PDB file of C-alpha atoms and ligand atoms in Angstrom:
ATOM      1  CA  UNK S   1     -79.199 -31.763  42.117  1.00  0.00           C
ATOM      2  CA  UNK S   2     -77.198 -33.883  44.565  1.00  0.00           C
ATOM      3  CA  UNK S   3     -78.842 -33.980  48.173  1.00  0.00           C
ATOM      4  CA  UNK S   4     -77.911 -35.679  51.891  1.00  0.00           C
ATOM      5  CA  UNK S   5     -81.149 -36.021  53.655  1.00  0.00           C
ATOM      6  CA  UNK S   6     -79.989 -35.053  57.586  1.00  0.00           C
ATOM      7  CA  UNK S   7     -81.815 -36.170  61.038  1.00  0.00           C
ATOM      8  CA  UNK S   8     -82.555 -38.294  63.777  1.00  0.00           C
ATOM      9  CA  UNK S   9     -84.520 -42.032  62.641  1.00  0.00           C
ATOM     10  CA  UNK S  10     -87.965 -41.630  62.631  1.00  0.00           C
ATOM     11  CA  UNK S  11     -87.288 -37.695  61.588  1.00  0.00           C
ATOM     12  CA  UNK S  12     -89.185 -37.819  58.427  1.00  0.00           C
ATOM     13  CA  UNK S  13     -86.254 -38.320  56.047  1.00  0.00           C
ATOM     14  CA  UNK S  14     -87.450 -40.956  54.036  1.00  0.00           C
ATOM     15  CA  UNK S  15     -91.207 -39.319  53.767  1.00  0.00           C
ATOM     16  CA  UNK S  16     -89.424 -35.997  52.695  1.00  0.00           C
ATOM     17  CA  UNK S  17     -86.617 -37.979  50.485  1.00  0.00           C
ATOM     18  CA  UNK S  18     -89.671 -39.629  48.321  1.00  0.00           C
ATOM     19  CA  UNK S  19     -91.360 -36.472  47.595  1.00  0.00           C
ATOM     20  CA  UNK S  20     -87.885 -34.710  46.337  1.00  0.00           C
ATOM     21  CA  UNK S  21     -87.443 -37.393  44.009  1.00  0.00           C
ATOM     22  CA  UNK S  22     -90.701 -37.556  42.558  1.00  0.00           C
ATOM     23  CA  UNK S  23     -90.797 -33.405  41.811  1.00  0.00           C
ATOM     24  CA  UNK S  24     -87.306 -33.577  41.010  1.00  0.00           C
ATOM     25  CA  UNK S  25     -87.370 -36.456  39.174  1.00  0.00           C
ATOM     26  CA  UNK S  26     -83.787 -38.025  40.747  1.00  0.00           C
ATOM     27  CA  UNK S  27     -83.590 -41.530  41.963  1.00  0.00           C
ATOM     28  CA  UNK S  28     -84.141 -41.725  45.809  1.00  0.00           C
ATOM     29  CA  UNK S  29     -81.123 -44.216  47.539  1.00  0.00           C
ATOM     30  CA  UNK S  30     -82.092 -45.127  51.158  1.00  0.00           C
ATOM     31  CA  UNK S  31     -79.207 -47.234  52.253  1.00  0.00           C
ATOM     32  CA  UNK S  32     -81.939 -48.928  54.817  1.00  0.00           C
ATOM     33  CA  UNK S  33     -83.989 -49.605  51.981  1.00  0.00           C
ATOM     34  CA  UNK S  34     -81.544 -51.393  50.582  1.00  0.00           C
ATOM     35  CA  UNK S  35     -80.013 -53.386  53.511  1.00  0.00           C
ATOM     36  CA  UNK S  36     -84.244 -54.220  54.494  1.00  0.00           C
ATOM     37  CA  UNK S  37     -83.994 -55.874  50.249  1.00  0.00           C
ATOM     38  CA  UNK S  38     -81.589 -57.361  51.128  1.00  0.00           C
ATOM     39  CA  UNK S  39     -82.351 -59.232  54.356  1.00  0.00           C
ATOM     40  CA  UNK S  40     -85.929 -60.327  52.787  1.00  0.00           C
ATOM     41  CA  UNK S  41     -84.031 -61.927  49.655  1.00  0.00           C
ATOM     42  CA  UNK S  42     -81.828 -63.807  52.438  1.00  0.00           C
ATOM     43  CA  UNK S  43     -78.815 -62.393  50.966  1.00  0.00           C
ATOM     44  CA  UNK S  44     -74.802 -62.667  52.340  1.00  0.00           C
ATOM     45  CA  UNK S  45     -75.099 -58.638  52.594  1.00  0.00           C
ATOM     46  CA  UNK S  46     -78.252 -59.345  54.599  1.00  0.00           C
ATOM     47  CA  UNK S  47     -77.605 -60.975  56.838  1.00  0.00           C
ATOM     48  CA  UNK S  48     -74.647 -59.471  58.458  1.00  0.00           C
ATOM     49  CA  UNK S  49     -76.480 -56.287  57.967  1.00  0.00           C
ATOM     50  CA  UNK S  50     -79.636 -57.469  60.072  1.00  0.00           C
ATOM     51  CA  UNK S  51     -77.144 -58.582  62.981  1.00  0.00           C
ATOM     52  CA  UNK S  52     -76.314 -54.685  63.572  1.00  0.00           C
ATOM     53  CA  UNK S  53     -79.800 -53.510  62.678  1.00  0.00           C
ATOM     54  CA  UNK S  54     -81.511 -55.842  65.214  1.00  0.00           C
ATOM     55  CA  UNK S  55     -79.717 -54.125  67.760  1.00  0.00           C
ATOM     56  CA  UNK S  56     -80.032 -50.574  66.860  1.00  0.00           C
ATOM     57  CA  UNK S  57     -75.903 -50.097  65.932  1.00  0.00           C
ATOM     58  CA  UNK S  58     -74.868 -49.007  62.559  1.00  0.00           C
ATOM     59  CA  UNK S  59     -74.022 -51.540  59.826  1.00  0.00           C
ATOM     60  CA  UNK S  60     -69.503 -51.234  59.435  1.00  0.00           C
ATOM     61  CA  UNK S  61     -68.821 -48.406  56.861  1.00  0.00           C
ATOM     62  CA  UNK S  62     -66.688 -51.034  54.629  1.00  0.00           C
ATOM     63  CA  UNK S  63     -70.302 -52.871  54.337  1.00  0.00           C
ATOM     64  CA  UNK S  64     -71.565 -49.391  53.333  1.00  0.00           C
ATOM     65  CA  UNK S  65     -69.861 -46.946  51.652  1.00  0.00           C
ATOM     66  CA  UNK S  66     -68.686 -49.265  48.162  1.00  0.00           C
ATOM     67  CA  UNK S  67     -72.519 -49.852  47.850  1.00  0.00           C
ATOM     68  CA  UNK S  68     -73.061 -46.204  47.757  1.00  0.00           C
ATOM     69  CA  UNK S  69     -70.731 -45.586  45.764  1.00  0.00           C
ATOM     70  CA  UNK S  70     -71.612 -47.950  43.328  1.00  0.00           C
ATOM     71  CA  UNK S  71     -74.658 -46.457  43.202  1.00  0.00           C
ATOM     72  CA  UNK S  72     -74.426 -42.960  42.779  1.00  0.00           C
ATOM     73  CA  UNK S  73     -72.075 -44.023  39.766  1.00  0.00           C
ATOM     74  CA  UNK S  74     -74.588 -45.733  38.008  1.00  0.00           C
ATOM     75  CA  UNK S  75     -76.647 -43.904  35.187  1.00  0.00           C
ATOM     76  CA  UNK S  76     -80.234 -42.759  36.510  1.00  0.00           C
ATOM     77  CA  UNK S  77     -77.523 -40.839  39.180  1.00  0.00           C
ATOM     78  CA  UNK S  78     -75.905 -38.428  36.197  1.00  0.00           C
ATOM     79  CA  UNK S  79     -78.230 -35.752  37.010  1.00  0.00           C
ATOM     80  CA  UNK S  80     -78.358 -36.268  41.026  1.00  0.00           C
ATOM     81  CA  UNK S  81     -80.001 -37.904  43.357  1.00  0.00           C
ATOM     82  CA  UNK S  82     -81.330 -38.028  47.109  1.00  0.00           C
ATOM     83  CA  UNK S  83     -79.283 -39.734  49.787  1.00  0.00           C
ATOM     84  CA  UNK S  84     -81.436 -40.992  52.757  1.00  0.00           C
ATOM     85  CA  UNK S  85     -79.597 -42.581  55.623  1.00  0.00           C
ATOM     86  CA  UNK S  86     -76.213 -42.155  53.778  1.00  0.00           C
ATOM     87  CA  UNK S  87     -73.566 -40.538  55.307  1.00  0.00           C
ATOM     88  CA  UNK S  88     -74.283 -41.497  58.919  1.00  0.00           C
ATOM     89  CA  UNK S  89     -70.439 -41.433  60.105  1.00  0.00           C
ATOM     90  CA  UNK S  90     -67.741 -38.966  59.609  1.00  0.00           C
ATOM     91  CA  UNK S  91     -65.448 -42.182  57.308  1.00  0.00           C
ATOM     92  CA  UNK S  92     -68.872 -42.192  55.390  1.00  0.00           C
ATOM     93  CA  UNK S  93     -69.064 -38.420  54.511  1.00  0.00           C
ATOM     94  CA  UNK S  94     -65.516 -38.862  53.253  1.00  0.00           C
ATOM     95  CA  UNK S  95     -66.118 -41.829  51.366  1.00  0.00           C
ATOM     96  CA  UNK S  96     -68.481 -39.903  49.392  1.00  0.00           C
ATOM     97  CA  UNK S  97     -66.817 -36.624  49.352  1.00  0.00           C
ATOM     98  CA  UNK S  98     -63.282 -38.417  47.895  1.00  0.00           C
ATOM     99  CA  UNK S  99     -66.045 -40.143  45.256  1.00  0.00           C
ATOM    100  CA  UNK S 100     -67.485 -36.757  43.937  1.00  0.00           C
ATOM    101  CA  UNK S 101     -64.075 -35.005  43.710  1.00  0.00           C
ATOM    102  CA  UNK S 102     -62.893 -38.120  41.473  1.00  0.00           C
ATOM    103  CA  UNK S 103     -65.821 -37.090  39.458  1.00  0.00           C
ATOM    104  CA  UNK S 104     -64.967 -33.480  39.466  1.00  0.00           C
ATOM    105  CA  UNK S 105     -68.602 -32.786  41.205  1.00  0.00           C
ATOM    106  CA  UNK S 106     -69.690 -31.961  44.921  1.00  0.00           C
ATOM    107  CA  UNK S 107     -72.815 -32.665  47.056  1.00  0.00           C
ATOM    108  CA  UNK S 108     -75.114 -29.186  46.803  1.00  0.00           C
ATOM    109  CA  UNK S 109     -77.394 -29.663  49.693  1.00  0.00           C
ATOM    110  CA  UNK S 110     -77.457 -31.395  53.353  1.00  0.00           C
ATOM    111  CA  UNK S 111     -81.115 -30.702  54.506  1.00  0.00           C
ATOM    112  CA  UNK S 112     -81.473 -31.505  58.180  1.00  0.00           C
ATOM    113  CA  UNK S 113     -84.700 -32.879  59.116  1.00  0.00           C
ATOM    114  CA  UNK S 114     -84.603 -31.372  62.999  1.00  0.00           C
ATOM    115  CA  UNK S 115     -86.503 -33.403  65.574  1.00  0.00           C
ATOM    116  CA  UNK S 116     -86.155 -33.678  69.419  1.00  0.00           C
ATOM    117  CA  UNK S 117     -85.809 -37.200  70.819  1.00  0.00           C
ATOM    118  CA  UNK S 118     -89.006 -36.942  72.926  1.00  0.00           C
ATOM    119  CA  UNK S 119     -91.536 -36.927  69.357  1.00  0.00           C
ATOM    120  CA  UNK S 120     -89.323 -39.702  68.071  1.00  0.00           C
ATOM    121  CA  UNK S 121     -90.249 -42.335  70.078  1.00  0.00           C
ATOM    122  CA  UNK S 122     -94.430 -41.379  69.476  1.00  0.00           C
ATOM    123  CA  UNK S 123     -93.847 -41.380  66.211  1.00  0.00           C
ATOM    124  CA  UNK S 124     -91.585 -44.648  65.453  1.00  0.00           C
ATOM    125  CA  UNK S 125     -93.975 -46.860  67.654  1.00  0.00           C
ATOM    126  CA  UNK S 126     -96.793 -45.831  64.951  1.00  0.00           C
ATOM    127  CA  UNK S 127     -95.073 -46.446  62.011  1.00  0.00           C
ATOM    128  CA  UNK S 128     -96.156 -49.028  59.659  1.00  0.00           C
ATOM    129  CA  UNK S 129     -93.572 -49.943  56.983  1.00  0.00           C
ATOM    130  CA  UNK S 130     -94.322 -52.371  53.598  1.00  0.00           C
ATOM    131  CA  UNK S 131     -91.272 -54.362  53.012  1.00  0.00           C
ATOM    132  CA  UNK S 132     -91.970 -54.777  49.420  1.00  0.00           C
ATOM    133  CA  UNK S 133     -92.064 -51.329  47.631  1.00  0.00           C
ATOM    134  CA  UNK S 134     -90.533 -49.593  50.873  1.00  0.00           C
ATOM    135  CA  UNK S 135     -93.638 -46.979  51.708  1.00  0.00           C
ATOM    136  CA  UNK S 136     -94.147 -46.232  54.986  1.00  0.00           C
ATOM    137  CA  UNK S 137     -97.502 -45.019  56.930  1.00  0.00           C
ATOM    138  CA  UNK S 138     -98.260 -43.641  60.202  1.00  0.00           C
ATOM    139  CA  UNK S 139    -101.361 -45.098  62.355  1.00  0.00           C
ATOM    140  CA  UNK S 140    -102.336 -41.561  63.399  1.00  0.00           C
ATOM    141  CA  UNK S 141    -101.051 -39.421  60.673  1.00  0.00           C
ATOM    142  CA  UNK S 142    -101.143 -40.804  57.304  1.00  0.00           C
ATOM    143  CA  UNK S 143    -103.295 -44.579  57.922  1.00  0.00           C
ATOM    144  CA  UNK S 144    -103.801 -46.601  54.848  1.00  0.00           C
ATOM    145  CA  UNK S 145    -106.567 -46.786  53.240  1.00  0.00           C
ATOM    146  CA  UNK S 146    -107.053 -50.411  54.743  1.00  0.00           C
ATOM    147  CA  UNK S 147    -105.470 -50.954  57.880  1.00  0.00           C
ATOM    148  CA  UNK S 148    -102.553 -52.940  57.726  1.00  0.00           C
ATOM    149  CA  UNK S 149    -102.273 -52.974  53.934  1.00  0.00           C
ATOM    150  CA  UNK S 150     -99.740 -50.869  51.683  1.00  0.00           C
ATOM    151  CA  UNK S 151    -102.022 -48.938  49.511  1.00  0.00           C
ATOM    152  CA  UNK S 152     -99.355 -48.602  46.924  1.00  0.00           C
ATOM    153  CA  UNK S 153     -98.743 -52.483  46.404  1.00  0.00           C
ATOM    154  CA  UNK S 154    -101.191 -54.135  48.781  1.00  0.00           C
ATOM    155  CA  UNK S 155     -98.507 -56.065  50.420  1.00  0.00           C
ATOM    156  CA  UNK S 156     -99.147 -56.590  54.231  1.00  0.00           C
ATOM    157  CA  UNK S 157     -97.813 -53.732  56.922  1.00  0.00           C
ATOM    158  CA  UNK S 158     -95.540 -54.535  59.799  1.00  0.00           C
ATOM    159  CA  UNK S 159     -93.798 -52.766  62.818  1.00  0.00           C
ATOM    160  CA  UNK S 160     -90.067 -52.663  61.899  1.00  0.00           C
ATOM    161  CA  UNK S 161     -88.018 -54.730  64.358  1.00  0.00           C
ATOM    162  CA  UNK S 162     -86.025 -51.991  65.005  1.00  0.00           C
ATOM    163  CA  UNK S 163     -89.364 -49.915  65.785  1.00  0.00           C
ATOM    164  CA  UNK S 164     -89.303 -51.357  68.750  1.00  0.00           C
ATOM    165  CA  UNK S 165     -89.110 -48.853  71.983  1.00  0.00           C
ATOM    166  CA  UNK S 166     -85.664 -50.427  73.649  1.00  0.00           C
ATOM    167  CA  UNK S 167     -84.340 -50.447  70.072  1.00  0.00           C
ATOM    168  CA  UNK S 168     -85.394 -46.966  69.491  1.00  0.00           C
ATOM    169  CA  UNK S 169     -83.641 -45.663  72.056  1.00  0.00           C
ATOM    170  CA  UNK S 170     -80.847 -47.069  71.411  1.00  0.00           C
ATOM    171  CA  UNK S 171     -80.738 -45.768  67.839  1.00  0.00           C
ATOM    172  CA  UNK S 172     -81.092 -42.160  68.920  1.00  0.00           C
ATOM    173  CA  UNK S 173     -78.272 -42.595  71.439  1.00  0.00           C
ATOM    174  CA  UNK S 174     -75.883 -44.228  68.286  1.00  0.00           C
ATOM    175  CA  UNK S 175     -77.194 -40.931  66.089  1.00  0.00           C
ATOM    176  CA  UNK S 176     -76.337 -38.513  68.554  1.00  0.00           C
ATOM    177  CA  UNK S 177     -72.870 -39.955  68.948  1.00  0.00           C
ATOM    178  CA  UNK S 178     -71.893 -41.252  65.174  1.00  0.00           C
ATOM    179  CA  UNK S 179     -74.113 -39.059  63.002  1.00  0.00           C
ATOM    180  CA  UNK S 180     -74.813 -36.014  64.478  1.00  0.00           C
ATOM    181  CA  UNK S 181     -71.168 -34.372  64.207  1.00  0.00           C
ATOM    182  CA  UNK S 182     -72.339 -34.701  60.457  1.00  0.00           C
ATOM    183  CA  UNK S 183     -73.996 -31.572  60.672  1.00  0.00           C
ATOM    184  CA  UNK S 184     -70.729 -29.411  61.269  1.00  0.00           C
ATOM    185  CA  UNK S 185     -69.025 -31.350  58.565  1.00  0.00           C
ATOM    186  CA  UNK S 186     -71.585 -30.371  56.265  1.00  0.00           C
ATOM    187  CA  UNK S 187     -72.094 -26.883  57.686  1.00  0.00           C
ATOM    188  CA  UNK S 188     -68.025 -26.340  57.422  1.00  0.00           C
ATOM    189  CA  UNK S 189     -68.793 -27.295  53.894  1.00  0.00           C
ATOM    190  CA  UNK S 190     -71.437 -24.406  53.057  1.00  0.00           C
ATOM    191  CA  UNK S 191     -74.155 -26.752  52.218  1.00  0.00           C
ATOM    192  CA  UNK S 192     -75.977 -27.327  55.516  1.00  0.00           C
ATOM    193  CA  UNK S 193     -79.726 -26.471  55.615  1.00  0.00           C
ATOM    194  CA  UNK S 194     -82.253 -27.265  58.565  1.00  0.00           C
ATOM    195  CA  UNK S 195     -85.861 -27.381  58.436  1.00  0.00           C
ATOM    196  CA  UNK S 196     -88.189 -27.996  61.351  1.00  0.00           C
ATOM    197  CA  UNK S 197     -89.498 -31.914  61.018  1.00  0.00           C
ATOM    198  CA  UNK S 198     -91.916 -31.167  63.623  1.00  0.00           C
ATOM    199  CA  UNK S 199     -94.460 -29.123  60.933  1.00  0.00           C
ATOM    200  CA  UNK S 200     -97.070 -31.478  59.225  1.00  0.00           C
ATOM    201  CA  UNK S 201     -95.275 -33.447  56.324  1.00  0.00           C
ATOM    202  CA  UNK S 202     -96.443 -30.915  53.282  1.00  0.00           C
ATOM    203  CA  UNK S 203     -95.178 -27.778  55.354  1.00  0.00           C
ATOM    204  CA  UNK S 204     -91.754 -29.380  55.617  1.00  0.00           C
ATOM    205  CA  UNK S 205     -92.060 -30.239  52.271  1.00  0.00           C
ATOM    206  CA  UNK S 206     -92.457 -26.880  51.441  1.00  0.00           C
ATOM    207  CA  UNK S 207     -89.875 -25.840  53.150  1.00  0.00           C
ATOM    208  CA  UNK S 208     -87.473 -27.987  51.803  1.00  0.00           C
ATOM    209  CA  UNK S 209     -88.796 -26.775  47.969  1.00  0.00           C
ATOM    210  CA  UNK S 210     -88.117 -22.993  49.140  1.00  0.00           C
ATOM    211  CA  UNK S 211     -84.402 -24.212  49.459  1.00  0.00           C
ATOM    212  CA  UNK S 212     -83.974 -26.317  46.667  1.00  0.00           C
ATOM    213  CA  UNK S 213     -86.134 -23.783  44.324  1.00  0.00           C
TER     214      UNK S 213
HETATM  215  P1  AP5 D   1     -82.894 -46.371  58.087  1.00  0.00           P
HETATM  216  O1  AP5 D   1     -83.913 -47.132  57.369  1.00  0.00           O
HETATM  217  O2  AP5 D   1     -82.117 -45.320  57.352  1.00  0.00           O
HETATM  218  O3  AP5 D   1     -83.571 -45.787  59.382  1.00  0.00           O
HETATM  219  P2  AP5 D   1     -83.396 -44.375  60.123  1.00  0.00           P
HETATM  220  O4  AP5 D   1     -82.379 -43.402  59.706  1.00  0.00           O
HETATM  221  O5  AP5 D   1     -83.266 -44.817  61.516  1.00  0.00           O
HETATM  222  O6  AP5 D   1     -84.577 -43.650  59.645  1.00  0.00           O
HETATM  223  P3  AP5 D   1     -85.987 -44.157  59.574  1.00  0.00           P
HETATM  224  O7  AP5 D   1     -86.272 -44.872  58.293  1.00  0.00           O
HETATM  225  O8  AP5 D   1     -86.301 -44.917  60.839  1.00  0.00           O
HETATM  226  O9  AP5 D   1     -86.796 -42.798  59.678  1.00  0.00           O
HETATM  227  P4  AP5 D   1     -86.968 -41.588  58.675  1.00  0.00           P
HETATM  228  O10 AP5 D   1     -86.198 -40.411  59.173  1.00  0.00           O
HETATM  229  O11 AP5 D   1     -86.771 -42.007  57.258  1.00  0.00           O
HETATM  230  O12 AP5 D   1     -88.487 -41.298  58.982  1.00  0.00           O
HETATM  231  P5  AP5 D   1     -89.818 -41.663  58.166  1.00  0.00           P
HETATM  232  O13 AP5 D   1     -89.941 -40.776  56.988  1.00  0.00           O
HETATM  233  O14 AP5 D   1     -89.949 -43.147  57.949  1.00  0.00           O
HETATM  234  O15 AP5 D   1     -81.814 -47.343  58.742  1.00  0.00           O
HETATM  235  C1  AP5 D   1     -82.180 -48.479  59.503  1.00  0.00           C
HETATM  236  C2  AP5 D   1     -80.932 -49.164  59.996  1.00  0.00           C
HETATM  237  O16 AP5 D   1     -80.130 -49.579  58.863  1.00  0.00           O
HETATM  238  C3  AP5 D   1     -79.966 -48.324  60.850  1.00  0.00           C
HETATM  239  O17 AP5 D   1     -80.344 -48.306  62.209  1.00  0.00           O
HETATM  240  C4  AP5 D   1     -78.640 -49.031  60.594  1.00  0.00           C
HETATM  241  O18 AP5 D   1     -78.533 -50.211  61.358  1.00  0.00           O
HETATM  242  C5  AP5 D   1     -78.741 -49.427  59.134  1.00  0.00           C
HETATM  243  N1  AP5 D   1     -78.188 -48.411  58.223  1.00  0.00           N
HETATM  244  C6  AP5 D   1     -78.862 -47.700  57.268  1.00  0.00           C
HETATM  245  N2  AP5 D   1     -78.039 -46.848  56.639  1.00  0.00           N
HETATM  246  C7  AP5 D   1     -76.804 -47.013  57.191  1.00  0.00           C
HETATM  247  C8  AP5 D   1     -75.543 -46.401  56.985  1.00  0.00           C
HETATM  248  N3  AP5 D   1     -75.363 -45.417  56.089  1.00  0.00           N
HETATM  249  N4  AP5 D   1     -74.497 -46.824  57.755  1.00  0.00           N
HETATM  250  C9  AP5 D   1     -74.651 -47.800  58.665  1.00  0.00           C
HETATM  251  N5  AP5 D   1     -75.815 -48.418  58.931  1.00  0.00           N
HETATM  252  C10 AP5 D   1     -76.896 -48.023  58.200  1.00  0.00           C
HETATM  253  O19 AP5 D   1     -90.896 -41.196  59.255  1.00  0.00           O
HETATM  254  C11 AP5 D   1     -91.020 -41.867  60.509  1.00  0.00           C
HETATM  255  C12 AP5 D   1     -92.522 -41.940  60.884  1.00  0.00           C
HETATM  256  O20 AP5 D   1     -93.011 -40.637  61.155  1.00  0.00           O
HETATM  257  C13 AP5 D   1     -93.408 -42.513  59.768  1.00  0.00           C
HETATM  258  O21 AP5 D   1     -94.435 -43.268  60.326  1.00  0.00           O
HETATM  259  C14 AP5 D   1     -93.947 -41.259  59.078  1.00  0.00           C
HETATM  260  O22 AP5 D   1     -95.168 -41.522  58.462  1.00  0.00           O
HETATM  261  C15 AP5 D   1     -94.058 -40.282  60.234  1.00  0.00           C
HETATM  262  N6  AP5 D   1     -93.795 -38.892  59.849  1.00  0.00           N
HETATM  263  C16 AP5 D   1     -92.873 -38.440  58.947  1.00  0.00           C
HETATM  264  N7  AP5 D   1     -92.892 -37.089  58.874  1.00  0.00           N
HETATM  265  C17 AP5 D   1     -93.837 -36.684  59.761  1.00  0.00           C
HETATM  266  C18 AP5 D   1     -94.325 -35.391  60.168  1.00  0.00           C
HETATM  267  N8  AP5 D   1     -93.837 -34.253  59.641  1.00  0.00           N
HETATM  268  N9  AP5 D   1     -95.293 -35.354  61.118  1.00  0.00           N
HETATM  269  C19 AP5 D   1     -95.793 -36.498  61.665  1.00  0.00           C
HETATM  270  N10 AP5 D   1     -95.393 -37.751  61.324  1.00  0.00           N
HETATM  271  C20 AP5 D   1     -94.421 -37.842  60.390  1.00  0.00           C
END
């Protein structure tokens, strides 16, 4: 099963990405994931990625879409996987679409995570990430069980930098201009699904395993 997790930041696709992959056992690619790896190991990629992150714009496709496509090629990929945060422009989308058809396969679902801007900001000023093994927490709605430590890998928690309110905003305002006309492209393509991301986490959840089945 080959999905696009949809949606605003702070939307809930990353909580909603790691639960497909556990029941569906598929590998779970979050291309922020993978640019935050990279800016802790001090890495070339890294640190032209954290000069666009920093300021809320998207990283430049070219920096983006071979990495994908990399990835999805590699073996723990052959039967699917869950994109999260990938495609986030229309040259993205097409990256991966020319990919698949090379491969003779297609994308089956685009779940849309559907948030309005006003929850977004409440809910990205409470999130605590863990840089190491990439869980995130919420202060309010899912605390660790030790404030300010990862349960999972008792690393210490921090406020993203681009958490930040000002930075926030200016993420939603990039979404709604560069991402957001994703959802006709993948609508056009008979694979768009929405699901209200303003439910608590296991009743989106279930709503996203009604879809998949
Ligand atoms: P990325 O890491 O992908 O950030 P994002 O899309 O902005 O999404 P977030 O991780 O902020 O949020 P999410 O939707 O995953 O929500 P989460 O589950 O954590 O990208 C960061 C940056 O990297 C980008 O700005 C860009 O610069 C760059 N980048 C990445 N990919 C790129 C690409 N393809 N092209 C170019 N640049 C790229 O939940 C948020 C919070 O809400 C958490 O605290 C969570 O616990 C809580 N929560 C979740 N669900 C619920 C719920 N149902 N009810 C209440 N609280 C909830």
């Amino acid at each position: 099963m080959k999905i696009i997790m949809l949606g605003a930041p702070g939307a809930g696709k990353g909580t909603q990405a790691k639960q497909i992959a556990g029941k569906y056992s598929i590998p779970h690619i979050s291309t922020g994931d993978i640019f935050r790896a990279n800016i802790k190991n001090g890495t070339e990629l890294g640190k032209k990625a954290k000069e666009y992150m920093d300021q809320g714009l998207l990283v430049p496709d070219e920096l983006t879409c071979d990495l994908v496509v990399d990835r999805i090629g590699q073996d723990d990929c052959k039967n699917g996987f869950v994109l999260d945060g990938f495609p986030r422009t229309i040259p993205q989308a097409e990256a991966l679409t020319d990919a698949l058809n090379k491969l003779g396969e297609k994308m089956d679902y685009a779940i849309d995570v559907d948030v309005p801007d006003e929850n977004i900001v409440k809910r990205m000023s409470g999130r605590r990430a863990c840089l190491d093994c990439g869980a995130t927490y919420h202060v309010v709605s899912i605390p660790p069980k030790k404030e300010g430590i990862c349960d999972a890998c008792g690393s210490k928690l921090v406020l993203r930098d681009d958490d930040k309110p000002e930075t926030v905003q200016k993420r939603l305002d990039v979404y709604h201009e560069q991402t957001q006309p994703l959802i006709d492209y993948y609508k056009e393509a008979g694979i768009l699904k929405s699901v209200d991301g303003t439910q608590p986490m296991e009743d989106v959840f279930a709503e996203i395993v009604k879809i998949l089945g």
